[in-house]
Short mmCIF file of C-alpha atoms and ligand atoms in Angstrom, two decimals:
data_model
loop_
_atom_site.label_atom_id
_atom_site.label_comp_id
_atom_site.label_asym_id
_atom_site.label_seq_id
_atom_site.Cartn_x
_atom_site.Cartn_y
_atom_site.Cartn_z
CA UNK A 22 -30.75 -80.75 2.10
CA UNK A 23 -31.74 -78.49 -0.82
CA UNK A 24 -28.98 -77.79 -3.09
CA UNK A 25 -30.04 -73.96 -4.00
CA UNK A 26 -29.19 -71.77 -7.05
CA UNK A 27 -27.52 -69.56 -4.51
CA UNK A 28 -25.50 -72.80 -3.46
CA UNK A 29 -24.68 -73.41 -6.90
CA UNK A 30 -23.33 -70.13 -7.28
CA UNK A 31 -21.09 -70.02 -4.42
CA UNK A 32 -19.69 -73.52 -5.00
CA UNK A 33 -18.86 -72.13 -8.42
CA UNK A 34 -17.07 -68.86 -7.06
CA UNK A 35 -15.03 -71.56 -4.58
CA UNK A 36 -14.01 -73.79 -7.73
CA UNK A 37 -12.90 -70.29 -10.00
CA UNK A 38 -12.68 -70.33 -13.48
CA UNK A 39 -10.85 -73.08 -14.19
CA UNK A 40 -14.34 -74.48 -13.72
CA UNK A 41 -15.11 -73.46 -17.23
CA UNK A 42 -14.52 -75.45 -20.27
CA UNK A 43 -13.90 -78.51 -17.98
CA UNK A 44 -15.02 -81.81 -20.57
CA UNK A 45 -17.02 -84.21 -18.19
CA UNK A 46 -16.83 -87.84 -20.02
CA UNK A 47 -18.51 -91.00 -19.80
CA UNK A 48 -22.13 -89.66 -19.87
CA UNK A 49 -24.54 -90.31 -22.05
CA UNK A 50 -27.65 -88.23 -23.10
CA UNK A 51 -31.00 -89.52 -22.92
CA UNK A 52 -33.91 -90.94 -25.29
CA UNK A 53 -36.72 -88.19 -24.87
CA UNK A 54 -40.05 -91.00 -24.61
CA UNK A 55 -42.63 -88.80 -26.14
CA UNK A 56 -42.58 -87.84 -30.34
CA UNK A 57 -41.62 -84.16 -29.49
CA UNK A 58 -38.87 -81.85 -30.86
CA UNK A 59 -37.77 -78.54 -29.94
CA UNK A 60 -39.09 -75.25 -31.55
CA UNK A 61 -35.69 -74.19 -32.87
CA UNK A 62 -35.70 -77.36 -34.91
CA UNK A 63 -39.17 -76.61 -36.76
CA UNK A 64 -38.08 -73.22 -37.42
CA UNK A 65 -34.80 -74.72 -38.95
CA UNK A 66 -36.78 -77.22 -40.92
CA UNK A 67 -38.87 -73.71 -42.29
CA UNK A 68 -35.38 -72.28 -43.30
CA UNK A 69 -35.76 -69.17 -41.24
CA UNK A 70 -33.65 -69.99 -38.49
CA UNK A 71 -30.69 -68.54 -40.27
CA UNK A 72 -32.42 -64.99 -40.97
CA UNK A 73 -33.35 -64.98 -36.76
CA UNK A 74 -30.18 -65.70 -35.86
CA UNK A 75 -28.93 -62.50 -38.64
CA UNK A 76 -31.48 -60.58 -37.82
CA UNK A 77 -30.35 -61.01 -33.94
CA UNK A 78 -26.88 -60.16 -34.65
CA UNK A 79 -27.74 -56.79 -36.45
CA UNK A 80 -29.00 -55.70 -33.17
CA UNK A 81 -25.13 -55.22 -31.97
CA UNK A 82 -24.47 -51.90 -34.08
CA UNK A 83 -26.89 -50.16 -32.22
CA UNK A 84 -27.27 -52.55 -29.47
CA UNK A 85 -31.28 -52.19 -28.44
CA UNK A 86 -31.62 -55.33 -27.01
CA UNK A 87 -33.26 -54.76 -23.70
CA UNK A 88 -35.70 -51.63 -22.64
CA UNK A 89 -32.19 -49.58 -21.56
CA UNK A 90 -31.72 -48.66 -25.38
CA UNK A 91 -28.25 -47.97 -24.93
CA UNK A 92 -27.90 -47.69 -28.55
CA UNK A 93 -23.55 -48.72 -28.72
CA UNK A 94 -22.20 -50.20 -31.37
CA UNK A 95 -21.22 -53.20 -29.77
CA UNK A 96 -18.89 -55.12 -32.98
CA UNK A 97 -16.96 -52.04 -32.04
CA UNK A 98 -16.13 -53.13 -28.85
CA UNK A 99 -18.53 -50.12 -27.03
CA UNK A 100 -20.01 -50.95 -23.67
CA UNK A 101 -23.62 -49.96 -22.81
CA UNK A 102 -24.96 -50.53 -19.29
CA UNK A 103 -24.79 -54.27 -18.89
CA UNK A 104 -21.53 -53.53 -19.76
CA UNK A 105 -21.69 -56.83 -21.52
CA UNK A 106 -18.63 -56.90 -24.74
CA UNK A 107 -19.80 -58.55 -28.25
CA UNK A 108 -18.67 -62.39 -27.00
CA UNK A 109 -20.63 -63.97 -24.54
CA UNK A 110 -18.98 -63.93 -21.27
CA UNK A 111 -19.60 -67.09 -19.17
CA UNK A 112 -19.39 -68.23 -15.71
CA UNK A 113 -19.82 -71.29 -15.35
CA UNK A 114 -22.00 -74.27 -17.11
CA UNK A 115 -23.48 -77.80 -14.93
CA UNK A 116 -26.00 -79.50 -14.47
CA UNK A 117 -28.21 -77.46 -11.49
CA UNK A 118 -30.46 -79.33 -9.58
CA UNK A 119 -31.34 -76.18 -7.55
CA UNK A 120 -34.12 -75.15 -9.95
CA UNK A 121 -38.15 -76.21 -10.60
CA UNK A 122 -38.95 -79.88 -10.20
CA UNK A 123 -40.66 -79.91 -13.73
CA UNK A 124 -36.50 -78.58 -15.40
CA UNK A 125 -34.01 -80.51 -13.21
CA UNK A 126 -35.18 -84.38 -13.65
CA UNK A 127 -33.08 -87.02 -12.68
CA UNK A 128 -29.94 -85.25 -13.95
CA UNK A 129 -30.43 -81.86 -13.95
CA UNK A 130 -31.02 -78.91 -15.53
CA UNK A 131 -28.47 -77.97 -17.90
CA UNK A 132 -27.36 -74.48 -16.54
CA UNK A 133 -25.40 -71.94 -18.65
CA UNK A 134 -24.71 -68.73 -16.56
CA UNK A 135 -24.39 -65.31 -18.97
CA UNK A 136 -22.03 -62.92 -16.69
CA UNK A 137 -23.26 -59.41 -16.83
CA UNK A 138 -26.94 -58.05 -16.77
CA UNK A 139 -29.13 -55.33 -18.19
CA UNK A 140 -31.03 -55.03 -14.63
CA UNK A 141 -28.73 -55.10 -11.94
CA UNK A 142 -31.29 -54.99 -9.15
CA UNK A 143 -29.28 -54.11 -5.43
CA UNK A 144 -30.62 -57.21 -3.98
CA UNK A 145 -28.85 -59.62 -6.82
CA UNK A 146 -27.75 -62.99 -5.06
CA UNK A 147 -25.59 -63.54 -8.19
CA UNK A 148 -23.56 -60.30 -7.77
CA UNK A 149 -20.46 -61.03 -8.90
CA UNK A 150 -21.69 -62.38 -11.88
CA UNK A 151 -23.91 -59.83 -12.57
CA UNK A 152 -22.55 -56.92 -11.30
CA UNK A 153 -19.13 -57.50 -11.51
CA UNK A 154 -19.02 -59.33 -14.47
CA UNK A 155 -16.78 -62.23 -13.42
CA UNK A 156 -16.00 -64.64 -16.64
CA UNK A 157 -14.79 -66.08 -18.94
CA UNK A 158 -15.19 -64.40 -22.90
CA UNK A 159 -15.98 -67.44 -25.62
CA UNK A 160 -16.71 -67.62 -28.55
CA UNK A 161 -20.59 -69.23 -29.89
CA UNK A 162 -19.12 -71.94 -30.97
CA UNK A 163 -17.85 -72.69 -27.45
CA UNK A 164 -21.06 -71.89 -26.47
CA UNK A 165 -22.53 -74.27 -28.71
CA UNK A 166 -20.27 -76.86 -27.61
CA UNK A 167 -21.43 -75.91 -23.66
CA UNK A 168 -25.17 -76.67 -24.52
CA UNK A 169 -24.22 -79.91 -26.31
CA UNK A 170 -21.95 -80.69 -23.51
CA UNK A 171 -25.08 -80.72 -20.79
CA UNK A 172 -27.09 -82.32 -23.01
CA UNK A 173 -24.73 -85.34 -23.04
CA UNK A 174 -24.35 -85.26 -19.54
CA UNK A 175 -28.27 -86.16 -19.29
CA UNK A 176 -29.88 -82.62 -19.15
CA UNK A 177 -33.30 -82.25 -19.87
CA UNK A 178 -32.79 -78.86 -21.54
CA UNK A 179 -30.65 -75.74 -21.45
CA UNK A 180 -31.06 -72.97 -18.75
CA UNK A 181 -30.14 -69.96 -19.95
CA UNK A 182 -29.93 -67.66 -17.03
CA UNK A 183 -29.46 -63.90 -17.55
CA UNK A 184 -29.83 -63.92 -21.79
CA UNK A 185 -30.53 -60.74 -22.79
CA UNK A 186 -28.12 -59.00 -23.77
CA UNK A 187 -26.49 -62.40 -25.35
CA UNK A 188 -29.47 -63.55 -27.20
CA UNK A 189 -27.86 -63.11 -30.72
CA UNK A 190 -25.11 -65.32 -29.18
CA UNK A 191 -27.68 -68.11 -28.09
CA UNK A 192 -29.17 -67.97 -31.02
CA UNK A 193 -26.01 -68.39 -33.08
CA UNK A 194 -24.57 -71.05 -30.86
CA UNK A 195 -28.49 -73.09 -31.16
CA UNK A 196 -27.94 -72.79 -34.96
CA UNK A 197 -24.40 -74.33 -34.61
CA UNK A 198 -25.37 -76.34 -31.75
CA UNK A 199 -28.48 -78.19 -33.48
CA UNK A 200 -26.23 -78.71 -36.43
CA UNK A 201 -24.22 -81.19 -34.19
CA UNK A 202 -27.28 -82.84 -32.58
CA UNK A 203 -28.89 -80.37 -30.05
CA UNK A 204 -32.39 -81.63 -29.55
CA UNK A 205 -33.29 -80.24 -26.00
CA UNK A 206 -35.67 -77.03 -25.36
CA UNK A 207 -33.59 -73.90 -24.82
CA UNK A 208 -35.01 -72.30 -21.37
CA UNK A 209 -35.03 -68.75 -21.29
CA UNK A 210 -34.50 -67.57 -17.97
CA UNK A 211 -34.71 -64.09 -17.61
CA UNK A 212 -35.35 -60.81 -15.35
CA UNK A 213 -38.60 -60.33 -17.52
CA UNK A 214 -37.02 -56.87 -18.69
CA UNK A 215 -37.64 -57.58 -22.06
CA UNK A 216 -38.86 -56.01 -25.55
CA UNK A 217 -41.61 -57.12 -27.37
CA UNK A 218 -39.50 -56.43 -30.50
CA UNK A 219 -36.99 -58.49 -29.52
CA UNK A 220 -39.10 -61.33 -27.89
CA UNK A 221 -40.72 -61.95 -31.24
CA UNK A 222 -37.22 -62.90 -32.69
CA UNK A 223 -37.77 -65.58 -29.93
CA UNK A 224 -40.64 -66.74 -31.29
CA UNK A 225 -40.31 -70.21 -32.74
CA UNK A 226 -37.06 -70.62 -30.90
CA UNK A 227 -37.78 -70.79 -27.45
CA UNK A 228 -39.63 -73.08 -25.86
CA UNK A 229 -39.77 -72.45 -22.46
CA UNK A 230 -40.00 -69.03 -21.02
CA UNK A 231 -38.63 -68.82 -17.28
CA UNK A 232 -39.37 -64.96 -16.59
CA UNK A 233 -39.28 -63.45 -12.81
CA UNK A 234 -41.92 -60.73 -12.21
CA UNK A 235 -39.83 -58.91 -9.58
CA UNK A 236 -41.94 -56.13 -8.97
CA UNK A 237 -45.38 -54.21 -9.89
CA UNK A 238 -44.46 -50.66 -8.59
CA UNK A 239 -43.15 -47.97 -9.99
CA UNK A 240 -41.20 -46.64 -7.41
CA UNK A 241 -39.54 -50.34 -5.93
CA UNK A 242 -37.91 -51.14 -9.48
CA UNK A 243 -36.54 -47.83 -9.66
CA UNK A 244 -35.02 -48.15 -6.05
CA UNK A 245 -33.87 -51.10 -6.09
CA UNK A 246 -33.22 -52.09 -10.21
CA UNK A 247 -30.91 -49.38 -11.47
CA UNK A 248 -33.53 -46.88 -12.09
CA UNK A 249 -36.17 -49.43 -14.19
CA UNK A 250 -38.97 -47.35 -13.26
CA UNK A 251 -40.89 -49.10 -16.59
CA UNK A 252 -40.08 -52.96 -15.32
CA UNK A 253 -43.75 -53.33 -14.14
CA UNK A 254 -45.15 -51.80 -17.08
CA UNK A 255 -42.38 -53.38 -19.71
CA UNK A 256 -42.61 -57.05 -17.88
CA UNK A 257 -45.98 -57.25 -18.14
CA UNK A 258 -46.26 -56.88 -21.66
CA UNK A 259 -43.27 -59.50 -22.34
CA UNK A 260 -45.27 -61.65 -19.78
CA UNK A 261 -48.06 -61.71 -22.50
CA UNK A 262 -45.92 -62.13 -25.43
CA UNK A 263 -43.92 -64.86 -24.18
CA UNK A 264 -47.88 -66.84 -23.12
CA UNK A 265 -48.82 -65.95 -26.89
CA UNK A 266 -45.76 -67.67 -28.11
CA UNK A 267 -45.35 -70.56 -26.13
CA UNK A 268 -49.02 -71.13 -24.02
CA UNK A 269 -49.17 -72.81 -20.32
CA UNK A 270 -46.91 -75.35 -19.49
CA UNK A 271 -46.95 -78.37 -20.93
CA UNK A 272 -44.83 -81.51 -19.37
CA UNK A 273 -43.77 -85.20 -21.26
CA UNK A 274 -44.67 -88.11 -19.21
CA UNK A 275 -41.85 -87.96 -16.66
CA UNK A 276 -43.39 -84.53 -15.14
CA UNK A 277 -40.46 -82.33 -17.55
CA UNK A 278 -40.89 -79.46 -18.79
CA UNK A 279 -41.64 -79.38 -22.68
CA UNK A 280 -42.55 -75.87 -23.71
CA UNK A 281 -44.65 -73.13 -22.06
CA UNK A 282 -44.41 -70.11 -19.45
CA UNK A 283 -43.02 -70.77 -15.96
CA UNK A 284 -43.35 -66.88 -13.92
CA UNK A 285 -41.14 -66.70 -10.80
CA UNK A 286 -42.29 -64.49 -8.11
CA UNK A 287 -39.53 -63.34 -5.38
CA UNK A 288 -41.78 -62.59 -2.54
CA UNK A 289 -39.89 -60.08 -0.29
CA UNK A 290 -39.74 -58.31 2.66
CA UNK A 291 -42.43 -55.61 3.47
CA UNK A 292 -44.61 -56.39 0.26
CA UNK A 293 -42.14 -54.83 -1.69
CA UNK A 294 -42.31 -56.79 -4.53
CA UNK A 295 -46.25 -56.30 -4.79
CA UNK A 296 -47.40 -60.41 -4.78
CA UNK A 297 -50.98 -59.38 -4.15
CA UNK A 298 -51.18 -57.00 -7.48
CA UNK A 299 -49.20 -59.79 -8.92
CA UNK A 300 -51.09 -62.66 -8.18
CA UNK A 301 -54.23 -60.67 -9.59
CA UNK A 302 -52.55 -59.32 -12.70
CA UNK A 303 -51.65 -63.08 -13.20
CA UNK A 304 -55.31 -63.79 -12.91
CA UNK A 305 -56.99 -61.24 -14.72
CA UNK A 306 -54.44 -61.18 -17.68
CA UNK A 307 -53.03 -65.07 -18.18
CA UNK A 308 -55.38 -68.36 -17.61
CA UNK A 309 -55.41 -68.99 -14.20
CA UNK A 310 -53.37 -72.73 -15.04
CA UNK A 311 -50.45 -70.66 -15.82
CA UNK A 312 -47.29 -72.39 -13.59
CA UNK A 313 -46.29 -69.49 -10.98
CA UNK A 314 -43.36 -69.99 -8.48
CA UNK A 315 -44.32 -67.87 -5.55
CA UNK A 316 -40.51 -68.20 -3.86
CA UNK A 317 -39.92 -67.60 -0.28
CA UNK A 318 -36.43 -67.71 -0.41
CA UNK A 319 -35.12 -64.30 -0.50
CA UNK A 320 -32.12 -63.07 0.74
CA UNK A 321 -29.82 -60.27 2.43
CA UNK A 322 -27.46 -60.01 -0.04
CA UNK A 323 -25.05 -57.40 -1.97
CA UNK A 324 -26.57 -53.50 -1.25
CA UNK A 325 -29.58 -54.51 0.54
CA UNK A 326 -27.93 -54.43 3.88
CA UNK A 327 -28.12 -50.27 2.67
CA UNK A 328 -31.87 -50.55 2.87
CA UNK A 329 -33.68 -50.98 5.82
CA UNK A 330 -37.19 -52.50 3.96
CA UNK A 331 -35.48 -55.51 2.57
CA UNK A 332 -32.77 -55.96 5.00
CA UNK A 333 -34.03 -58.82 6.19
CA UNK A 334 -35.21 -61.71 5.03
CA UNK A 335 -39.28 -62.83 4.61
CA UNK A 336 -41.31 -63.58 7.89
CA UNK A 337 -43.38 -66.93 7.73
CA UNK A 338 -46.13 -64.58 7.70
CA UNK A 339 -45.20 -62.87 4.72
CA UNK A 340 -44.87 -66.06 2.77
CA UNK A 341 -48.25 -67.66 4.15
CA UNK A 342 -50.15 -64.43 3.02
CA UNK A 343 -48.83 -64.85 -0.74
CA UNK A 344 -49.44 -67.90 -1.07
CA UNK A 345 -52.97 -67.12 0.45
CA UNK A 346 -53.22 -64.35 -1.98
CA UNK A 347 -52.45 -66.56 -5.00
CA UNK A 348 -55.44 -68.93 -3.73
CA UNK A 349 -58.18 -66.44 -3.25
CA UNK A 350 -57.42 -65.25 -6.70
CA UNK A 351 -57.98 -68.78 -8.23
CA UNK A 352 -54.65 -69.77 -9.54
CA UNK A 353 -54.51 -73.63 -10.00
CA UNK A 354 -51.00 -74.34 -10.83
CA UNK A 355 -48.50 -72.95 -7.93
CA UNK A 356 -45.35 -74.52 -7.65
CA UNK A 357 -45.44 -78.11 -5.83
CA UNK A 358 -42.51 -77.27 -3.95
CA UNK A 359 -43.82 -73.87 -3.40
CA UNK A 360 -46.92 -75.14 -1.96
CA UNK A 361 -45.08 -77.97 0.22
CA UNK A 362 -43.51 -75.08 1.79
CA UNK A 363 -46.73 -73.51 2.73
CA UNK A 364 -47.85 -77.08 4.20
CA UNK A 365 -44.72 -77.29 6.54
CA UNK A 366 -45.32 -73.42 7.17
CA UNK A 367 -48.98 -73.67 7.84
CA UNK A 368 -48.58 -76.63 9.72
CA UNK A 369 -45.77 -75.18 12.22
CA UNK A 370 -48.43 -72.16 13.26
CA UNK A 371 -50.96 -74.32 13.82
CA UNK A 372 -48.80 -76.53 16.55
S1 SF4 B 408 -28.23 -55.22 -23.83
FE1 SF4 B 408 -26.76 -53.97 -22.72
S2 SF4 B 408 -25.92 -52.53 -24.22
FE2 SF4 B 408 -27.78 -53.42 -25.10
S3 SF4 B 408 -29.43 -52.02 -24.61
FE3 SF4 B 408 -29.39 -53.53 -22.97
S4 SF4 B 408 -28.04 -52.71 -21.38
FE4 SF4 B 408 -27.68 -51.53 -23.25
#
């Protein structure tokens, strides 16, 4: 059975906080087999990864980080909409094995879950994370200690999910991190509601960019993300950025992911999240090998049981169409397990 990130999630809530911090012994990392080292590194080697990581941090006094431009002073303990304080607040760290073939490996993807977020859409599966902010406040250099901690455990790189309004963090706790032997791509795993400005502090540091592209209409991120009427407009741009930093996917020998852009694409009920228009913006604005996720595995959750348009989950229909959609518009490199799914779909309606 397919262990989900949903399922990861819940199991978490179940085990509570004491979760966190939890030393796993008696596991040793593994000997990458191709001559490749992370981005962070290089940039290290250049001596700028120091002025990044200060450059970052300056961003608290009048905290800018994401396209909500709260503009707090967040060393002073003020609050903007992600409601996120100055320490990174964590929920839980672990290997996941709920996430793309290409990240998880043999042992997993190495999973670091930022509580708050600078989107909160009404549909979030992770909403007490996200919403509610459930946590635990460290420090970076626990943080850094986390990401070394799943990369001893076997990890095949750190999956930073929900970063943006941490990022200075991350890149702090790299610095310190790489300082005690971190030597696995950082994964940055985000809602896509990014800056340019802030993406090109990125640059050099991350190597693979995990962005969703949730929606491509005006009016459905504003309904359902908190009032983000400029996500379709904003993500797109950050799409581009983060394919000018980091190019198409590229994997080592064993199929895992090395550096390059990985877009997720919730499909959901109703066309609301637009996965024709996105399948053709993909097309027309990225080369058609870029890796898209085209996921059928949306859910009632949190506030969407308010609307009637997504309060249900996707027909079989709905999901055969998108991933029809994404073929007539010539992308070659679709999720395998994506595509599996249309198989077993595809095959079902013809029986
Ligand atoms: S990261 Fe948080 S405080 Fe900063 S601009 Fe975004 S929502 Fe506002």
């Amino acid at each position: 059975m397919e262990f989900t990130r949903r399922d990861f999630i819940r199991s978490s809530l179940l085990i509570g906080s004491s979760f966190l911090l939890s030393p796993v012994s008696g596991l040793s990392g593994q000997k990458r087999d191709v001559d490749w080292i992370p981005a962070y590194k290089k940039l290290e080697r250049e001596g700028k990864l120091a002025e990044r990581v200060k450059q970052a941090y300056a961003h608290f006094e009048n905290c800018q980080l994401c396209p909500r431009k709260c503009g707090v002073d967040r060393k002073k303990g003020v609050k903007g909409f992600c409601r996120a304080p100055l320490n990174p607040v964590i929920f839980s760290y672990h290997p996941h094995f709920g996430e793309e073939m290409s990240l998880v490996g043999g042992k997993g993807s190495g999973t670091i879950f930022f509580s708050n977020c600078n989107l909160r859409c009404i549909f979030c599966q992770n909403w007490p994370i996200s919403h509610e902010g459930k946590g635990k406040e460290i420090q970076d250099e626990d943080l850094a200690d986390m990401m070394l901690h799943v990369q001893k455990m076997g990890c095949r790189n750190i999956n930073l999910v929900t970063p943006t309004h941490v990022m200075p963090n991350i890149l702090n706790a790299t610095q310190i991190a790489l300082k005690k032997g971190l030597h696995i791509p950082l994964v940055y795993n985000t809602s896509g509601y990014e800056r340019l400005e802030i993406l090109k502090i990125l640059d050099g540091i991350v190597d693979i960019y995990l962005p969703d592209m949730k929606y491509m209409d005006v009016d459905k991120a504003k309904k359902y993300s908190a009032g983000a009427s400029d996500y379709p407009e904003v993500t797109k741009k950050a799409i581009v950025e983060m394919h000018r930093q980091v190019g198409v996917l590229k994997l080592d020998n064993q199929g895992i992911a090395l550096r390059g852009l990985m877009i997720r694409h919730l499909i959901m009920p109703n066309r609301v999240a637009g996965t024709e228009k996105f399948v053709k913006w993909v097309a027309e604005s990225l080369p058609k090998s870029t890796y898209v996720n085209i996921m059928a595995q949306y859910r009632v959750e949190y506030k969407a049981y308010d609307y009637p348009e997504i309060a249900r989950g996707i027909t079989s229909q709905e999901f055969l169409e998108a991933m029809d959609w994404a073929e007539k518009f010539g992308l070659t490199n679709l999720d395998p397990q994506s595509v599996a799914t249309r198989n077993v779909y595809f095959h079902r309606r013809s029986n």
